[in-house]
Amino acid sequence: MQIDHGAATACPFCERIQAGLYESWCDDPDVVFFEPLSPVTPGHLLFVPVRHVSDALADPYMTALTMEIASRWAAGHADTQSCNLITSVGTPATQTVKHLHIHVVPRRPGDGLLLPWGNAHAH
């Protein structure tokens, strides 16, 4: 799979895709997935576009496509029926890799993962 190296210089996700270290699901070749280096729960995956897109605001169409594939994948797998689907934009929002990615984080009772907007901030 070829990627646009212009905007992807030193992007760890583009390097991983170029090396073939990913899986694909469904018949859309534009989005792939893999386990992050430090999964926060068992089954944690990242869904990423093959083409380098810096973040979720840079390309709304690709963001929607990536989210759609991630959510369809999660809906079809029993261990992700309870999950967080998360993306971040910018360093203050905790984006560490500047390549659009959707986290699918399976959740289980008592898994110990605390998010900053937990029950204390419920509306």
PDB file of C-alpha atoms in Angstrom:
ATOM      1  CA  MET A   1       0.000   0.000   0.000  1.00  0.00           C
ATOM      2  CA  GLN A   2       1.474   3.366  -0.963  1.00  0.00           C
ATOM      3  CA  ILE A   3       1.092   6.506   1.120  1.00  0.00           C
ATOM      4  CA  ASP A   4       1.751  10.178   0.519  1.00  0.00           C
ATOM      5  CA  HIS A   5       5.144  10.684   2.154  1.00  0.00           C
ATOM      6  CA  GLY A   6       5.039  14.469   1.788  1.00  0.00           C
ATOM      7  CA  ALA A   7       2.951  15.184   4.883  1.00  0.00           C
ATOM      8  CA  ALA A   8       3.843  11.928   6.593  1.00  0.00           C
ATOM      9  CA  THR A   9       7.510  12.515   7.352  1.00  0.00           C
ATOM     10  CA  ALA A  10       8.402  10.734  10.588  1.00  0.00           C
ATOM     11  CA  CYS A  11       4.789   9.653  11.205  1.00  0.00           C
ATOM     12  CA  PRO A  12       4.859   6.375  13.157  1.00  0.00           C
ATOM     13  CA  PHE A  13       1.447   5.347  11.796  1.00  0.00           C
ATOM     14  CA  CYS A  14       2.488   5.956   8.180  1.00  0.00           C
ATOM     15  CA  GLU A  15       5.683   3.986   8.823  1.00  0.00           C
ATOM     16  CA  ARG A  16       3.664   1.122  10.277  1.00  0.00           C
ATOM     17  CA  ILE A  17       1.271   1.128   7.319  1.00  0.00           C
ATOM     18  CA  GLN A  18       4.147   1.257   4.807  1.00  0.00           C
ATOM     19  CA  ALA A  19       5.714  -1.750   6.575  1.00  0.00           C
ATOM     20  CA  GLY A  20       2.435  -3.694   6.304  1.00  0.00           C
ATOM     21  CA  LEU A  21       1.962  -3.895  10.091  1.00  0.00           C
ATOM     22  CA  TYR A  22      -1.813  -3.534  10.142  1.00  0.00           C
ATOM     23  CA  GLU A  23      -5.050  -5.379   9.566  1.00  0.00           C
ATOM     24  CA  SER A  24      -7.955  -4.399   7.383  1.00  0.00           C
ATOM     25  CA  TRP A  25     -11.624  -5.051   7.784  1.00  0.00           C
ATOM     26  CA  CYS A  26     -14.515  -4.835   5.322  1.00  0.00           C
ATOM     27  CA  ASP A  27     -13.862  -3.949   1.730  1.00  0.00           C
ATOM     28  CA  ASP A  28     -12.631  -0.383   2.226  1.00  0.00           C
ATOM     29  CA  PRO A  29      -8.882  -0.133   1.583  1.00  0.00           C
ATOM     30  CA  ASP A  30      -8.701   3.455   2.902  1.00  0.00           C
ATOM     31  CA  VAL A  31      -8.846   2.589   6.617  1.00  0.00           C
ATOM     32  CA  VAL A  32      -6.824  -0.006   8.530  1.00  0.00           C
ATOM     33  CA  PHE A  33      -6.425  -0.938  12.181  1.00  0.00           C
ATOM     34  CA  PHE A  34      -3.836  -2.184  14.645  1.00  0.00           C
ATOM     35  CA  GLU A  35      -3.212  -2.453  18.373  1.00  0.00           C
ATOM     36  CA  PRO A  36      -1.555   0.605  19.953  1.00  0.00           C
ATOM     37  CA  LEU A  37       1.863   0.229  21.543  1.00  0.00           C
ATOM     38  CA  SER A  38       0.319   0.664  25.010  1.00  0.00           C
ATOM     39  CA  PRO A  39      -3.282  -0.602  24.994  1.00  0.00           C
ATOM     40  CA  VAL A  40      -5.311   0.695  27.949  1.00  0.00           C
ATOM     41  CA  THR A  41      -7.707  -2.282  28.028  1.00  0.00           C
ATOM     42  CA  PRO A  42      -7.597  -5.725  26.386  1.00  0.00           C
ATOM     43  CA  GLY A  43      -8.775  -5.414  22.785  1.00  0.00           C
ATOM     44  CA  HIS A  44      -7.908  -1.686  22.432  1.00  0.00           C
ATOM     45  CA  LEU A  45      -7.456  -0.894  18.720  1.00  0.00           C
ATOM     46  CA  LEU A  46      -6.650   2.133  16.568  1.00  0.00           C
ATOM     47  CA  PHE A  47      -8.457   2.713  13.266  1.00  0.00           C
ATOM     48  CA  VAL A  48      -6.457   4.962  10.944  1.00  0.00           C
ATOM     49  CA  PRO A  49      -6.731   6.179   7.378  1.00  0.00           C
ATOM     50  CA  VAL A  50      -4.015   4.848   5.077  1.00  0.00           C
ATOM     51  CA  ARG A  51      -3.484   8.340   3.656  1.00  0.00           C
ATOM     52  CA  HIS A  52      -1.822  10.714   6.111  1.00  0.00           C
ATOM     53  CA  VAL A  53      -4.448  13.014   7.651  1.00  0.00           C
ATOM     54  CA  SER A  54      -3.130  15.101  10.530  1.00  0.00           C
ATOM     55  CA  ASP A  55      -6.262  15.065  12.697  1.00  0.00           C
ATOM     56  CA  ALA A  56     -10.054  14.798  12.744  1.00  0.00           C
ATOM     57  CA  LEU A  57     -10.540  18.431  11.670  1.00  0.00           C
ATOM     58  CA  ALA A  58      -8.176  18.293   8.681  1.00  0.00           C
ATOM     59  CA  ASP A  59     -10.440  16.084   6.539  1.00  0.00           C
ATOM     60  CA  PRO A  60     -14.055  15.726   7.719  1.00  0.00           C
ATOM     61  CA  TYR A  61     -14.859  13.131   5.048  1.00  0.00           C
ATOM     62  CA  MET A  62     -11.961  10.857   6.059  1.00  0.00           C
ATOM     63  CA  THR A  63     -12.813  11.386   9.729  1.00  0.00           C
ATOM     64  CA  ALA A  64     -16.401  10.277   9.077  1.00  0.00           C
ATOM     65  CA  LEU A  65     -15.254   7.256   7.057  1.00  0.00           C
ATOM     66  CA  THR A  66     -12.732   6.215   9.729  1.00  0.00           C
ATOM     67  CA  MET A  67     -15.342   6.588  12.494  1.00  0.00           C
ATOM     68  CA  GLU A  68     -17.903   4.661  10.455  1.00  0.00           C
ATOM     69  CA  ILE A  69     -15.558   1.721   9.912  1.00  0.00           C
ATOM     70  CA  ALA A  70     -14.453   1.724  13.570  1.00  0.00           C
ATOM     71  CA  SER A  71     -18.034   1.821  14.840  1.00  0.00           C
ATOM     72  CA  ARG A  72     -19.211  -0.903  12.411  1.00  0.00           C
ATOM     73  CA  TRP A  73     -16.296  -3.080  13.513  1.00  0.00           C
ATOM     74  CA  ALA A  74     -17.130  -2.500  17.202  1.00  0.00           C
ATOM     75  CA  ALA A  75     -20.830  -3.230  16.632  1.00  0.00           C
ATOM     76  CA  GLY A  76     -19.960  -6.610  15.147  1.00  0.00           C
ATOM     77  CA  HIS A  77     -17.702  -7.837  17.950  1.00  0.00           C
ATOM     78  CA  ALA A  78     -19.068  -9.057  21.275  1.00  0.00           C
ATOM     79  CA  ASP A  79     -16.122  -7.780  23.339  1.00  0.00           C
ATOM     80  CA  THR A  80     -16.729  -4.194  22.158  1.00  0.00           C
ATOM     81  CA  GLN A  81     -20.450  -3.905  22.833  1.00  0.00           C
ATOM     82  CA  SER A  82     -19.443  -1.551  25.646  1.00  0.00           C
ATOM     83  CA  CYS A  83     -16.625   0.689  24.462  1.00  0.00           C
ATOM     84  CA  ASN A  84     -15.289   4.192  24.078  1.00  0.00           C
ATOM     85  CA  LEU A  85     -14.780   5.537  20.555  1.00  0.00           C
ATOM     86  CA  ILE A  86     -12.298   8.367  20.994  1.00  0.00           C
ATOM     87  CA  THR A  87     -10.277  10.766  18.883  1.00  0.00           C
ATOM     88  CA  SER A  88      -8.296  13.824  19.916  1.00  0.00           C
ATOM     89  CA  VAL A  89      -7.277  16.953  18.003  1.00  0.00           C
ATOM     90  CA  GLY A  90      -4.140  18.809  19.079  1.00  0.00           C
ATOM     91  CA  THR A  91      -1.621  18.444  21.859  1.00  0.00           C
ATOM     92  CA  PRO A  92      -3.792  20.122  24.563  1.00  0.00           C
ATOM     93  CA  ALA A  93      -6.464  17.513  23.792  1.00  0.00           C
ATOM     94  CA  THR A  94      -3.884  14.707  24.289  1.00  0.00           C
ATOM     95  CA  GLN A  95      -3.207  13.939  20.602  1.00  0.00           C
ATOM     96  CA  THR A  96       0.311  12.498  20.611  1.00  0.00           C
ATOM     97  CA  VAL A  97       0.519  11.122  17.050  1.00  0.00           C
ATOM     98  CA  LYS A  98      -0.387  13.696  14.420  1.00  0.00           C
ATOM     99  CA  HIS A  99      -2.250  11.218  12.214  1.00  0.00           C
ATOM    100  CA  LEU A 100      -6.013  10.844  12.499  1.00  0.00           C
ATOM    101  CA  HIS A 101      -6.900   7.811  14.580  1.00  0.00           C
ATOM    102  CA  ILE A 102     -10.012   6.509  16.290  1.00  0.00           C
ATOM    103  CA  HIS A 103      -9.486   4.517  19.476  1.00  0.00           C
ATOM    104  CA  VAL A 104     -11.877   1.608  20.032  1.00  0.00           C
ATOM    105  CA  VAL A 105     -11.482   0.936  23.753  1.00  0.00           C
ATOM    106  CA  PRO A 106     -13.475  -2.056  25.022  1.00  0.00           C
ATOM    107  CA  ARG A 107     -14.922  -1.470  28.485  1.00  0.00           C
ATOM    108  CA  ARG A 108     -15.772  -3.961  31.195  1.00  0.00           C
ATOM    109  CA  PRO A 109     -17.137  -3.460  34.702  1.00  0.00           C
ATOM    110  CA  GLY A 110     -14.250  -2.752  37.073  1.00  0.00           C
ATOM    111  CA  ASP A 111     -11.638  -2.378  34.312  1.00  0.00           C
ATOM    112  CA  GLY A 112     -10.079   0.507  36.263  1.00  0.00           C
ATOM    113  CA  LEU A 113      -9.814   2.876  33.301  1.00  0.00           C
ATOM    114  CA  LEU A 114     -10.797   6.362  34.374  1.00  0.00           C
ATOM    115  CA  LEU A 115     -11.634   9.048  31.846  1.00  0.00           C
ATOM    116  CA  PRO A 116     -11.651  12.750  32.721  1.00  0.00           C
ATOM    117  CA  TRP A 117     -15.345  13.158  31.945  1.00  0.00           C
ATOM    118  CA  GLY A 118     -16.538  10.202  34.035  1.00  0.00           C
ATOM    119  CA  ASN A 119     -19.607  10.154  36.296  1.00  0.00           C
ATOM    120  CA  ALA A 120     -18.501  13.273  38.179  1.00  0.00           C
ATOM    121  CA  HIS A 121     -19.126  15.317  35.042  1.00  0.00           C
ATOM    122  CA  ALA A 122     -22.332  13.632  33.839  1.00  0.00           C
ATOM    123  CA  HIS A 123     -24.991  15.933  32.474  1.00  0.00           C
TER     124      HIS A 123
END
